[in-house]
Every structure is written in structure tokens, then in C-alpha cells.
XYZ file of C-alpha atoms in Angstrom:
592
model
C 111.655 95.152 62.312
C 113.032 91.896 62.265
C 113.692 89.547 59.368
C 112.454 86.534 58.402
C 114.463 83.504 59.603
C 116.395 81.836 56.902
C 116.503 78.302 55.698
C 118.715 76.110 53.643
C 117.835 76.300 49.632
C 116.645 73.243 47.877
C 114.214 72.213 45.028
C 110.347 71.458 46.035
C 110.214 67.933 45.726
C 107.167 67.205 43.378
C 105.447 64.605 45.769
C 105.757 65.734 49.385
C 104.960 62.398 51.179
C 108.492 61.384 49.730
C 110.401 63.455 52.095
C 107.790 63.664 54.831
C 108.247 59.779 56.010
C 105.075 58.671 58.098
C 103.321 62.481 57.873
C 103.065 61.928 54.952
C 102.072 58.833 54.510
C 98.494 57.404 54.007
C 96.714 59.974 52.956
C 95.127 57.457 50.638
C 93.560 54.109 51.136
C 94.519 53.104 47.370
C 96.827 50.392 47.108
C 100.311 51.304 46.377
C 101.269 49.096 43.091
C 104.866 47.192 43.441
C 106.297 46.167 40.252
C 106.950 42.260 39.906
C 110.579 40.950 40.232
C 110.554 40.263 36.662
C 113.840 37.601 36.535
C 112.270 35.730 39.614
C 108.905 35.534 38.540
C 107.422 32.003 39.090
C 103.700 30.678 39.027
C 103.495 32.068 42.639
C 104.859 35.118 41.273
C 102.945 35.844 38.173
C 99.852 34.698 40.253
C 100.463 37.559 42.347
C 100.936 39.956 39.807
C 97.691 39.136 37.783
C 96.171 39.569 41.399
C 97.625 42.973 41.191
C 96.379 43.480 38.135
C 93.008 42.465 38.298
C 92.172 44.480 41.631
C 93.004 47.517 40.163
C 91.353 50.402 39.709
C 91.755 50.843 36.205
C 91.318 47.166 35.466
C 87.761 47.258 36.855
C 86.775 50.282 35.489
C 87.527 48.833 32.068
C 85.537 45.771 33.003
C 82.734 47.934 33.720
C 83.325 49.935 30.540
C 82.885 46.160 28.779
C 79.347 45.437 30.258
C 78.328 48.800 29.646
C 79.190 47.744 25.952
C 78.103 44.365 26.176
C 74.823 45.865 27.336
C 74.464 47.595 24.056
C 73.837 44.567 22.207
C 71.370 43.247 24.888
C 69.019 46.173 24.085
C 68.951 46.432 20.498
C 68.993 42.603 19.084
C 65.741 40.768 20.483
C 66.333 38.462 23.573
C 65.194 34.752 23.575
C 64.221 35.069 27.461
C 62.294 38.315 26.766
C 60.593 37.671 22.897
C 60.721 34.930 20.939
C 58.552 35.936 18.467
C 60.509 38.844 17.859
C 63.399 36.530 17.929
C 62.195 33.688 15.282
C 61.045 37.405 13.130
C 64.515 38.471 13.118
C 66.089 34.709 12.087
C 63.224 34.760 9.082
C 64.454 38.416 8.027
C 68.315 38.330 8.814
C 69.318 34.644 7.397
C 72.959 35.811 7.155
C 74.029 37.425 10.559
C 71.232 34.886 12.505
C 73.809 32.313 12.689
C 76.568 34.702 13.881
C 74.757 35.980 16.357
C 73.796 32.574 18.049
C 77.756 31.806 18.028
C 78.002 34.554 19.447
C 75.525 34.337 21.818
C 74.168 37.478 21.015
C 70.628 36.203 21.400
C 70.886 35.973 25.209
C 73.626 38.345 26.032
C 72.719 38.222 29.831
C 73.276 34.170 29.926
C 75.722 34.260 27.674
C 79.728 32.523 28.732
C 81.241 36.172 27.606
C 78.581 38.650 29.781
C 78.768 35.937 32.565
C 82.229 35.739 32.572
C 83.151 39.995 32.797
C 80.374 40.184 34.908
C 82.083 38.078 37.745
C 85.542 39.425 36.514
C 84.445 42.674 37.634
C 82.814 41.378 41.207
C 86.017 40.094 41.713
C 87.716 42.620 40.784
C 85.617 45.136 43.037
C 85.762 43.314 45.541
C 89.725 42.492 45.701
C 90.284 45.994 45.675
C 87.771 47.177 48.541
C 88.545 44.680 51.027
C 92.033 45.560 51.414
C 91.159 49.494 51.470
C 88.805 48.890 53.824
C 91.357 46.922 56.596
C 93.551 49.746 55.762
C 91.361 52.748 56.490
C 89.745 51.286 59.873
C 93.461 50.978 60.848
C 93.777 54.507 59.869
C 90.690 55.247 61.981
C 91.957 52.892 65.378
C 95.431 54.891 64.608
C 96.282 58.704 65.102
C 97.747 60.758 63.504
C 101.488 60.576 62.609
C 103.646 63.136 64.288
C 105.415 66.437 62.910
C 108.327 65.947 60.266
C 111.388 67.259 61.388
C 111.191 70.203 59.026
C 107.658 71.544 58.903
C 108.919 74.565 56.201
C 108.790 71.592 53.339
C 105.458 71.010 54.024
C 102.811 73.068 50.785
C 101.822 75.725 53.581
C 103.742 76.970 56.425
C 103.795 79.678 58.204
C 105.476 80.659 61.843
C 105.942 83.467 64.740
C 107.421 83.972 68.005
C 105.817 84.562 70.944
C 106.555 85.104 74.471
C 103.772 82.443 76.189
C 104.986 79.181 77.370
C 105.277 76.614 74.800
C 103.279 74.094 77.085
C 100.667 76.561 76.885
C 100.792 77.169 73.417
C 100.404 73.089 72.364
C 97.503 73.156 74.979
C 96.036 76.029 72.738
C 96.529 74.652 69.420
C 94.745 71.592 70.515
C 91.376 73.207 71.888
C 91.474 75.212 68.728
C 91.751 72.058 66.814
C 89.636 69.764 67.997
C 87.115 72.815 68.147
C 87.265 72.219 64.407
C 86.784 69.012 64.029
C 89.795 67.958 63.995
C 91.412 64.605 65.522
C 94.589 65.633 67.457
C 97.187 64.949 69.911
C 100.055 65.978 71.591
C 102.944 64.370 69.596
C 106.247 65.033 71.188
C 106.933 68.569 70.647
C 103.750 69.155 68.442
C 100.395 68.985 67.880
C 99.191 66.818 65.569
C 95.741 66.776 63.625
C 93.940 65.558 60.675
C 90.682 66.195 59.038
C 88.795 64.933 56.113
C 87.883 60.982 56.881
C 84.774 61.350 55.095
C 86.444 61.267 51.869
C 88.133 57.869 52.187
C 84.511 57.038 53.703
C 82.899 58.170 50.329
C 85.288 56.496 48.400
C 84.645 53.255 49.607
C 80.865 53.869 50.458
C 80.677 54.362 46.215
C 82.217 51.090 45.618
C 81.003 49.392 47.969
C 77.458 50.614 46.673
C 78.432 49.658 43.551
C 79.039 45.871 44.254
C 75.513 46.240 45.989
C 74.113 47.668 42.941
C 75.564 44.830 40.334
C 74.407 42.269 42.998
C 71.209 43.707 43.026
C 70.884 44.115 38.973
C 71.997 40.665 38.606
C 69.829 38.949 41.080
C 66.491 41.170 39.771
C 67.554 39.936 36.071
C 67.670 36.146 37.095
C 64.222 36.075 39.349
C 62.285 38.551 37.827
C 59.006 37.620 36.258
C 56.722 40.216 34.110
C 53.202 39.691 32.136
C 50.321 41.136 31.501
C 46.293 40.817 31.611
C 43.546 42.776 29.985
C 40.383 42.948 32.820
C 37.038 43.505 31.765
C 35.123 45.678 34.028
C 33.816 42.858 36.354
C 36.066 40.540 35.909
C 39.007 39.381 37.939
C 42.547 38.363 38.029
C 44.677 35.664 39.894
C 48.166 35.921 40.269
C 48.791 32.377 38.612
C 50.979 31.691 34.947
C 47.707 30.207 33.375
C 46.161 33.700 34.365
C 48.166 36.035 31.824
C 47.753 37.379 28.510
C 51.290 37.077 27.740
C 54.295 36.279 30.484
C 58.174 36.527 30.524
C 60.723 35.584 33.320
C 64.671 35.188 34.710
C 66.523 31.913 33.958
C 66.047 31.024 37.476
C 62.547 32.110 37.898
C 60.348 29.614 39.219
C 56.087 29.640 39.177
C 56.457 29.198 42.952
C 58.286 32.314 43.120
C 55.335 34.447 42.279
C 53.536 36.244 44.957
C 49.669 35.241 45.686
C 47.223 37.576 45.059
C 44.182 38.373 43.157
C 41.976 41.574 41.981
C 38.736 42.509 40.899
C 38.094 45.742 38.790
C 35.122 47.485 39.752
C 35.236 50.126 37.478
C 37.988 51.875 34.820
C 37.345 55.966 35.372
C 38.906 58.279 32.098
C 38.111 61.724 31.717
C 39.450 64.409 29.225
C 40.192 67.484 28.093
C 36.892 68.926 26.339
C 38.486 71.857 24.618
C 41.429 73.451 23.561
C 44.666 72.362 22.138
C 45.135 69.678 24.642
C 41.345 68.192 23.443
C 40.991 64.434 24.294
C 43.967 64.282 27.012
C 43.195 62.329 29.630
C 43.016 64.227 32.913
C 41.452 61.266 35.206
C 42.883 57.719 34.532
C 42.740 55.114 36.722
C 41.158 51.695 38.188
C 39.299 51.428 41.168
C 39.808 47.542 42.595
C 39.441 44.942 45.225
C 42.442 43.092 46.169
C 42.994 40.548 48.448
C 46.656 38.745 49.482
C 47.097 35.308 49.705
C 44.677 32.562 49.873
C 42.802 33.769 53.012
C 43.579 37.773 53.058
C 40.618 40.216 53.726
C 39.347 42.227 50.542
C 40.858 45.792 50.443
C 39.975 48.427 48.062
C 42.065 50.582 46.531
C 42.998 52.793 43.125
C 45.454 51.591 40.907
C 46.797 54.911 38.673
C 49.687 55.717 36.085
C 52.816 55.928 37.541
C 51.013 54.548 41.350
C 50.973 50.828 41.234
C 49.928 48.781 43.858
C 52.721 47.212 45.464
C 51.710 43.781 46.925
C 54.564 41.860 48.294
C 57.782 41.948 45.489
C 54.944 42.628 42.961
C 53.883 45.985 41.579
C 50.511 46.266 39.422
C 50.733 48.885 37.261
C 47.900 50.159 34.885
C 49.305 50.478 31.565
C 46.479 50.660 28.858
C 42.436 51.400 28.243
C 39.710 50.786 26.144
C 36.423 49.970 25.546
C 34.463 46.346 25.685
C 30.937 46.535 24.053
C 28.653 43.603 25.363
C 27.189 41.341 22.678
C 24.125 38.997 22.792
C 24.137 36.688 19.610
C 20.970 34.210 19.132
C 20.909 31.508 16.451
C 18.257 31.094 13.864
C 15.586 29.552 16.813
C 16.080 32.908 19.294
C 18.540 31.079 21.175
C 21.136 32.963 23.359
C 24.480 31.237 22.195
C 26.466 34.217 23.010
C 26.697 36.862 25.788
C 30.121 38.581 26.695
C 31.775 41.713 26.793
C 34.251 41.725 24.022
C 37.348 43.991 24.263
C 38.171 46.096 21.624
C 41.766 47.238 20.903
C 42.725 50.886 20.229
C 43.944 52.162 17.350
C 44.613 55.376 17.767
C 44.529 58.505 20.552
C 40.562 59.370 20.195
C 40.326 54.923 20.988
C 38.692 53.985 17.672
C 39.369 50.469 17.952
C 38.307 46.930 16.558
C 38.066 43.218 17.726
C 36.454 40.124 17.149
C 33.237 37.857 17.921
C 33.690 33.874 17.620
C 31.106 31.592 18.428
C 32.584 28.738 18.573
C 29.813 26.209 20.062
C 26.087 25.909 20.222
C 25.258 28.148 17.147
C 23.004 27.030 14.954
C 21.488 28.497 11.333
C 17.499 28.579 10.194
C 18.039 25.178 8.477
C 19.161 23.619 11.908
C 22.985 23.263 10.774
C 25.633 23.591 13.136
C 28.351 26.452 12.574
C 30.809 28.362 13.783
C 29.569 32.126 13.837
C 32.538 34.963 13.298
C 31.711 38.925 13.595
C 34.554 41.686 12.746
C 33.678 44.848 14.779
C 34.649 47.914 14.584
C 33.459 50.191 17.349
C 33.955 53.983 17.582
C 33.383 55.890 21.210
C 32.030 59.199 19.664
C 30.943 59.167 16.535
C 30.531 61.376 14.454
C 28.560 61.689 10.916
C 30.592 62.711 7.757
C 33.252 60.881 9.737
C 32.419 56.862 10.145
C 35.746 55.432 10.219
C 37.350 57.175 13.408
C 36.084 58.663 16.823
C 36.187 62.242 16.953
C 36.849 61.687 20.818
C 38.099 59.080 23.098
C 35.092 59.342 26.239
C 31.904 57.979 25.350
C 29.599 60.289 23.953
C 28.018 58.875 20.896
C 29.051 55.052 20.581
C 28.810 53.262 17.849
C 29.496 49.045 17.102
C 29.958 48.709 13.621
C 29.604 44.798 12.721
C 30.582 42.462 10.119
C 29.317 38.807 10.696
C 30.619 35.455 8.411
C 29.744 31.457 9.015
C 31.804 28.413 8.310
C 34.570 26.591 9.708
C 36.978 29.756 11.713
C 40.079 27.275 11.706
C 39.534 26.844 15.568
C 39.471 22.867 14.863
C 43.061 23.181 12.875
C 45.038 22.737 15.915
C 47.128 26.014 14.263
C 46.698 28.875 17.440
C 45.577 32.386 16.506
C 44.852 35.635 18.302
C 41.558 35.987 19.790
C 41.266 39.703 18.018
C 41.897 38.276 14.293
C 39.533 36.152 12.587
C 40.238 33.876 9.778
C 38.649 34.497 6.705
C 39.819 31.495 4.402
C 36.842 29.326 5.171
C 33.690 31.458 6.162
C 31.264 32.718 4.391
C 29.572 36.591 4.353
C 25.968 36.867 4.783
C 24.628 38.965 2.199
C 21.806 41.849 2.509
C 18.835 42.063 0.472
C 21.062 43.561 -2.547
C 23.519 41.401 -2.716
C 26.380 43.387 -0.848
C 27.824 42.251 2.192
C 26.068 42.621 5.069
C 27.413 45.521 7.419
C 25.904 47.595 9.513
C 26.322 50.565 12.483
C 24.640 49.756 16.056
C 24.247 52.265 18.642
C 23.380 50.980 22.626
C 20.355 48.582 22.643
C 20.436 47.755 18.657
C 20.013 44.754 16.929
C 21.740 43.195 13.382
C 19.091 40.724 11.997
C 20.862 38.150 10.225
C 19.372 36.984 6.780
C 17.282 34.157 6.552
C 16.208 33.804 9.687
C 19.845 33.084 10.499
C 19.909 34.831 14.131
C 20.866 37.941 15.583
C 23.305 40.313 16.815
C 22.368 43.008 19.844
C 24.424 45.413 20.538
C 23.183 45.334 24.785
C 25.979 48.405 25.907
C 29.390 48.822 27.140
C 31.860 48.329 29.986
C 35.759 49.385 30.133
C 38.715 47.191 30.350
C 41.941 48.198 31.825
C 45.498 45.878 31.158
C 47.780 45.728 34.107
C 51.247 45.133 34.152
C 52.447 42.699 36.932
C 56.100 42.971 37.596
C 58.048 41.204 39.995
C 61.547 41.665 39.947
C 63.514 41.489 43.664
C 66.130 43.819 44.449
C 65.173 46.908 43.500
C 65.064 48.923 46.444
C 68.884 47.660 46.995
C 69.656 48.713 43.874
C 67.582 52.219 44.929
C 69.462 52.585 48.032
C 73.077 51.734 46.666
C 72.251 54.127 43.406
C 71.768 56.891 46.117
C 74.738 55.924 48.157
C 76.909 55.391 45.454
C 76.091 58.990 44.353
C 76.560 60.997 48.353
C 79.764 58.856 48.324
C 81.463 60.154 45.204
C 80.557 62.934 45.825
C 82.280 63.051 49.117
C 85.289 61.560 47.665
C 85.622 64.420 45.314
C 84.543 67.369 47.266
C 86.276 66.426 50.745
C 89.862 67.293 51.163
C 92.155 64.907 53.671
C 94.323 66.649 55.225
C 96.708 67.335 58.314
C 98.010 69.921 60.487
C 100.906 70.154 62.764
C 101.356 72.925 65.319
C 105.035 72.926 67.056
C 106.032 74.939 70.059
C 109.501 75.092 70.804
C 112.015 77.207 73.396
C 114.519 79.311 71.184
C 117.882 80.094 72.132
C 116.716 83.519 73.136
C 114.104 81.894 75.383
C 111.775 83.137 73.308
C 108.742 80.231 72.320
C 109.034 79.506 67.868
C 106.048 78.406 66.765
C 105.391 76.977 63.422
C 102.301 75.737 61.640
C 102.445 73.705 58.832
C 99.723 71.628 56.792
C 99.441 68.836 54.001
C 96.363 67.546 52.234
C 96.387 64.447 50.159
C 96.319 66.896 46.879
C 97.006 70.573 45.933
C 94.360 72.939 47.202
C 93.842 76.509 47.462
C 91.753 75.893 50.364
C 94.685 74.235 52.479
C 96.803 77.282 52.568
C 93.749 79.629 53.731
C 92.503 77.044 56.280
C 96.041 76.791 57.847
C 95.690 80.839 57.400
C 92.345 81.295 59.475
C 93.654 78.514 62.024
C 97.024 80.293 62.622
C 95.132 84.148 62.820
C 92.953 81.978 65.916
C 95.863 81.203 67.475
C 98.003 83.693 67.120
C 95.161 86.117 68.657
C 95.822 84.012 71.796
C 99.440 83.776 71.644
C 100.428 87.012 70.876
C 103.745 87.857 68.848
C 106.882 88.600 70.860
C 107.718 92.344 71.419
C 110.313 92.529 68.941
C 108.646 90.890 66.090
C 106.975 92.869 62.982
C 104.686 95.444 64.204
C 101.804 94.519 61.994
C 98.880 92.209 63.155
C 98.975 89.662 60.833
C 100.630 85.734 60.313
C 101.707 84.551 56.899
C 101.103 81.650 55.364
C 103.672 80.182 52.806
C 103.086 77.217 49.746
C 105.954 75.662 48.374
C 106.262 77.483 45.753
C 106.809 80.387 48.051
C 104.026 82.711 47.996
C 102.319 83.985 51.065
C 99.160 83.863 52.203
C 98.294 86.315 54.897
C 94.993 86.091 57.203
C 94.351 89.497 59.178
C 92.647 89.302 62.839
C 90.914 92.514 64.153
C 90.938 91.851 67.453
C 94.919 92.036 68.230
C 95.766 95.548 69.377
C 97.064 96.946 65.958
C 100.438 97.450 68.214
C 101.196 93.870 68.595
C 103.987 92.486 66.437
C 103.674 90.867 63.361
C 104.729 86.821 63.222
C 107.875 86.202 61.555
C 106.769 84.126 58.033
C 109.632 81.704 56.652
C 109.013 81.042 52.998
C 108.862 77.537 51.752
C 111.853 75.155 51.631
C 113.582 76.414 48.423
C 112.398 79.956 48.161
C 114.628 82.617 47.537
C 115.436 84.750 50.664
């Protein structure tokens, strides 16, 4: 038995790629960082070296740690662009911080100098630091791989054998086996030389890249976007114009011509529910059946609108967001007149859609004695009802409806110029018609009904009931890049953190016995357990087809060494148990 060769003692240098020279060498697209000349430092100088600073790594992940922060704000104090009545609420209740916060610009934290200003701090930043990478790593790619140090037993795992086949034949081996896995090699002088693992620089700047793509995208959606909402009336329909919504916010640089044309028509609202058990009045069916049509001259096209499936027109989504119930109303003035005929929607107040609204007849009303006046009803209107129980539905479908109406005459403050919602009435100048002892007048209608009003002042019929539906139409551009880079973002880091780089060398030389040496060695841009066993399987491969020399160890195995000088071995069970065993060199500074 022969033993192993040995080599000259030394410490394990810490960082390989110091002693390794170009093999070494990038393993790593990140920018190496070069300290300023500090006494020499001039504008061109410290220019540079805020350069430096800024398109690092850790600089823009702590400018992307500030608008994560500067986000906070954002989301908990009202926004001016978003709500300003939730915005002149919070000035009337918070006198004291109100003024800070518009310094500060706390109000519009999106607009604001500060946001703005990190925001494009960390583009920049991004993207001073990926362009560079980038140049570097398709150089890497155009390039090969650099050649074998001069002493491969320095390298974190190592292992070697002699062999009696040609060394010609043995490089010619190694590189089939290599780029059998994957590998990109070439014959470098005396050695083979490989390396594996591009996909993780790949990743790496696939997930920044994605996330430049995925601020761009934020940024942009934030600036056009444009949401509102309507509340349709079975019947009724809806264009996609400003004048059209209930209520509508936007972007800064949102403009009305921005929105996309459309319009819808709801046929009919379907809502079923649970019946029984503990899950009793969840909805099971909820959704709007509809006729759409795009752009001024587009064919009509039916379709369902449901939670969670909007219809997607264009940039725009519809989404269905809310139900209730709209009970039509005919009201006739003291001479049988029909002065009033709508379906009125009622707003729910709770799960089982007990709700309330408001009649105002504004024009055209007229009492017994001929006078002209403005006609007010509160309503209060219950799906199932339910005796023993008048004040809520029992149930939200409609089983057992019932309007329950409160009428008043006078001035309603329409005239006033002062705006009010069309589901609150104003009280401070009407009057309540009274019943026949004295109490207010009140009663409960079911389908088909009618309220007599005293004195021959009119009527109230309660005729039936539709559904209304409120959609949510949101338009906000760049989502699916922000989708897309989200995804790519995430497959690149992980690739970055799960992919190893690394390299193999395989060197064949004549020894002075005429016998061929060869020596495997490999390197990967960090420690790994995995390197070591890799190089292990790779070298059992070859060594099965370059056999050990006669007078090596008897024992059908190679060994793989780490720096630290601990051996790996890798068994094949094809080699005639006979054969000799490779000769293993420990590591560069192992004992011998």
C-alpha cells in the first residue's frame, strides 16, 4: 500500500479566491467596493464615492426599508387624493397635530417632496447597481471558464489518483463526463476546466430587476388609477362617464379621458341563502346578470358579474361589491295625481338586510287645499318579517316584505343650496301628518298596499320590489406588470439562494514514473456540503473509467478532501473490488 503524497504545510487562507488568482475570481457579479483615496479626494472624487455609496446594496435596501415606513403613515392618516371628508373630519377632531401633519405632508404621503424624493433615490439606486452586474455577468457568460490554479490541493475539496491511461485520454474523459452534467468546460492547458450554477447570478438579477419593474409598476398604477362606485337599480344602467358615479377618486395625473368607454345594464341581481343551520342567511348564490357593451358602437354581450369575478373591460375591472333591496313607490297628491313613481334603494343595516331610505318629492306635489309642497317619506323596509319582531328581518331573501313608512310636508331644505344625501331627510322644516288620534302617522305596507294620507292629502302605494347591486369600477394600469415581476422577483430569489456557483478543474499530468496524476479539485462561490460530495460522485465516474494504477491502494474508492482536511469518500460498485484505491492528498495545511 502506498502513501499518500505529501505537500508543503500552511494555514487555510480564510477566502480562497485570494490565493486562487483568476479561478477564483468572479464567482459573484456584486461589485467589489474600493475605498476612496481619502487625502486626494476632490469633487470628482467624493462624487464618485457617493456613487459608490448610493448603488449599494445595503444603501438601497435601507431606502426600501424607508418607503416601507413611509408607507405606514400613508395607510393609517386619511389621504386628501383618496377622502376628503375623512380628511376635513380628522382637521375638526385633531386641531393640534392637523397642522403638523400638513408640514409634514403627511396628508398626501404619496405626492409628498420626502416619499417622492426616496422613491427615486431608490430607482436610482437599483438601477446603478444592476446595470453594471448585468455587463459583468454577460461577459461572464461570452467568457469561459478560467483555467486550473497551479496548486489544485488549496482549493475546499480535492481529491487525486494515479492511473495508468494516457493523460490525453483522461482530459477527453473528464470533459464528456462534464459537460454530461451540465457543465460548461474546456480543455485549459493541462486541465479541464468547468463551471456550473449561472442560474444563480441569473436569479439574482432577475429579482432586482423585477423589483424595479414592480416599483415602476406601483408607481405608475398610483398616479393613473381612477376608482368609484354606482348603485344600479334592477333596470337601470350605467355609463362609464365621471357625472355617472355615486362617489369617484383618482391619481394626480389621472385624466377623465383616461377612462375606458363602456356601459351596462343589470337585468337582474340573483341572492340565495342558507335556509337552515348554523350558517342560516349566508349567501350561497350572489351575483348580477348584465348587458355590456364597449365603446360607443360595440355589440351588446351578456354576461355575470360575481364576487371575486369582475368583468374586465379594457384596464377596467367591475366588481360587484354590495346588495339590497329597492321597493317601488307610487305617490299621488291630494287630486289622484301620480307625482311619484321610482324604485327607491334602501341601504342595509345589518346581515338579515333590514335597511332604510328615503322618499322626496321634490316637484309637482300638491295637498287637498291645492298648495304646493315638497312631500318627504322615511322608510324603513324589512325583507322577511316577522311578527313579535317589527324592527329587523329575521332573514335577508324575500319572504315576507314589509315597507314601513313615515311621510312629512314642508320645505326639505332642497332650495338651501346646502347638499345632502339622498338617503337622509331633513326634518327642521316639515311637518308630520297626524292619524285620526293625534299620533304620528306610521304605518307597515306589504306588496300592493296603500298609506292614505289625511285629509285628502294623497297617497302612498307600496307597488313591489326590484334589487339593486353597487359595482366597483377600478381602473388602475400596471397591474399585471406588477403580477408578473411579483412572481419573477420570487423564482429569482429563490434561485439566488438555492443555486450554488461553482467550478471544477480536472488535471492530467505524466509523473516522473510515467505514471498519469490526476487531481480533481472544486470551488463554489460559498461553503457547501454539497460541493465536496458533487466533486465526490464526479471523481467515483471517472475514476470507474480511468482505473487506479496497479500499485495504488487496493480498495475501490477516491477521496475527497475540504480544507480543513477531512475526507470525503464516494464508493463505485462497478470497479472490480481488486482495483487499487486512488491516492487522496489532504488539503493544503493538513497534517500528514
Amino acid at each position: 500500500m502506498s502513501t499518500p503524497s505529501k505537500t508543503r504545510s500552511g494555514a487555510t487562507p480564510e477566502r480562497p479566491d485570494e490565493d486562487l488568482g483568476a479561478a477564483g475570481s468572479q464567482l459573484s457579479t456584486a461589485p467589489k467596493e474600493e475605498l476612496p483615496n481619502l487625502p486626494s479626494l476632490g469633487v470628482i472624487g467624493w462624487a464618485r464615492w457617493f456613487w459608490r455609496q448610493l448603488t449599494s446594496m445595503r444603501v438601497a435596501l435601507l431606502l426600501l426599508l424607508l418607503v416601507s415606513l413611509g408607507a405606514i403613515p400613508g395607510s393609517l392618516i386619511p389621504q386628501s387624493g383618496i377622502d376628503e371628508t375623512k380628511v376635513a373630519d380628522f382637521r375638526k377632531t385633531h386641531t393640534f397635530v392637523a397642522p403638523i401633519y400638513d408640514r409634514l405632508g403627511l396628508f398626501h404621503v404619496y405626492s409628498s417632496v420626502w416619499f417622492s424624493s426616496i422613491y427615486i433615490l431608490l430607482f436610482v439606486s437599483l438601477i446603478g447597481c444592476i446595470i453594471p452586474r448585468t455587463w459583468q455577468f454577460v461577459g461572464q457568460l461570452r467568457g469561459r471558464p478560467p483555467g486550473a490554479p497551479k496548486r489544485l490541493t488549496r482549493l475546499p475539496a480535492y481529491t487525486t489518483w494515479r492511473t495508468e491511461t494516457e493523460p490525453e485520454q483522461v482530459r477527453e474523459a473528464a470533459l464528456k463526463l462534464l459537460k454530461k452534467r451540465r457543465f460548461r468546460a474546456h480543455l485549459a492547458g493541462d486541465a479541464v476546466a468547468a463551471e456550473k450554477g449561472y442560474l444563480r447570478e441569473i436569479g439574482n438579477l432577475a429579482f432586482h430587476i423585477a423589483l424595479i419593474v414592480m416599483l415602476t409598476a406601483f408607481a405608475w398604477g398610483q398616479l393613473f388609477k381612477s376608482e368609484g362606485n354606482k348603485l344600479v337599480v334592477e333596470g337601470d344602467g350605467f355609463s362609464n362617464t365621471l357625472i355617472s358615479y355615486d362617489d369617484f377618486k383618482s391619481g394626480n395625473l389621472f385624466s377623465s379621458d383616461d377612462l375606458v368607454p363602456f356601459s351596462f345594464t343589470l337585468n337582474k341581481f340573483t341572492g340565495t341563502y342558507e335556509a337552515t343551520g348554523p350558517n342560516r342567511g349566508t349567501p350561497r348564490i350572489y351575483q348580477a346578470a348584465i348587458t355590456y357593451t364597449k365603446g360607443a358602437y360595440g355589440k351588446d354581450q351578456k354576461t355575470l358579474v360575481k364576487v371575486n369575478e369582475p368583468l374586465t373591460i379594457g384596464d377596467s375591472k367591475v366588481y360587484l361589491t354590495a346588495h339590497g333591496y329597492a321597493p317601488v313607490i307610487t305617490v299621488r297628491d291630494g287630486k289622484g295625481k301620480v307625482v311619484y313613481n321610482d324604485a327607491v334603494a334602501m341601504l342595509p343595516l345589518d346581515s338579515n338586510v333590514t335597511s332604510t331610505g328615503v322618499v322626496k318629492v321634490l316637484d309637482g306635489y300638491r295637498n287637498a287645499k291645492g298648495v304646493t309642497e315638497q312631500l318627504g317619506v322615511s322608510a324603513f323596509f324589512l325583507p322577511t318579517y316577522t311578527k313579535g319582531n317589527e324592527t329587523a328581518s329575521t332573514f335577508p331573501a324575500l319572504e315576507n316584505p314589509v315597507l314601513n313608512l313615515t311621510p312629512y310636508h314642508g320645505d326639505l331644505g332642497i332650495d338651501s343650496g346646502i347638499p345632502q344625501s339622498v338617503y337622509q331627510l331633513d326634518k327642521s322644516h316639515v311637518k308630520e301628518f297626524k292619524d285620526a288620534k293625534g299620533a304620528q302617522l306610521r304605518e307597515n305596507l306589504e306588496p300592493g298596499e296603500t298609506m292614505k294620507l289625511p285629509n285628502g292629502a294623497g297617497s302612498i302605494t307600496y307597488t313591489g320590489t326590484k334589487q339593486w347591486a353597487n359595482f366597483q369600477v377600478v381602473q388602475q394600469p400596471g397591474t399585471d406588470w406588477a403580477l408578473g415581476a411579483a412572481l419573477t422577483a420570487i423564482f429569482g430569489l429563490a434561485a439566488s439562494l438555492f443555486i450554488q456557483r461553482r467550478r471544477v478543474w480536472v488535471r492530467a499530468t505524466q509523473g516522473p514514473d510515467g505514471v498519469t496524476v490526476v487531481e480533481m479539485a472544486g470551488l463554489g462561490r460559498s461553503e457547501s456540503a454539497k460541493l465536496p460530495e458533487e466533486l465526490g460522485d464526479l471523481a467515483g465516474i471517472l475514476y470507474d473509467q480511468t482505473p487506479g494504477a496497479p500499485e495504488s491502494d487496493a480498495t475501490d474508492r477516491t477521496g475527497t478532501t475540504d480544507r480543513t482536511g477531512s475526507t470525503t469518500r464516494t464508493s463505485s460498485t462497478d470497479q472490480d473490488p481488486t482495483t487499487p484505491e486512488p491516492e487522496a492528498v489532504p488539503a493544503e495545511g493538513a497534517e500528514t
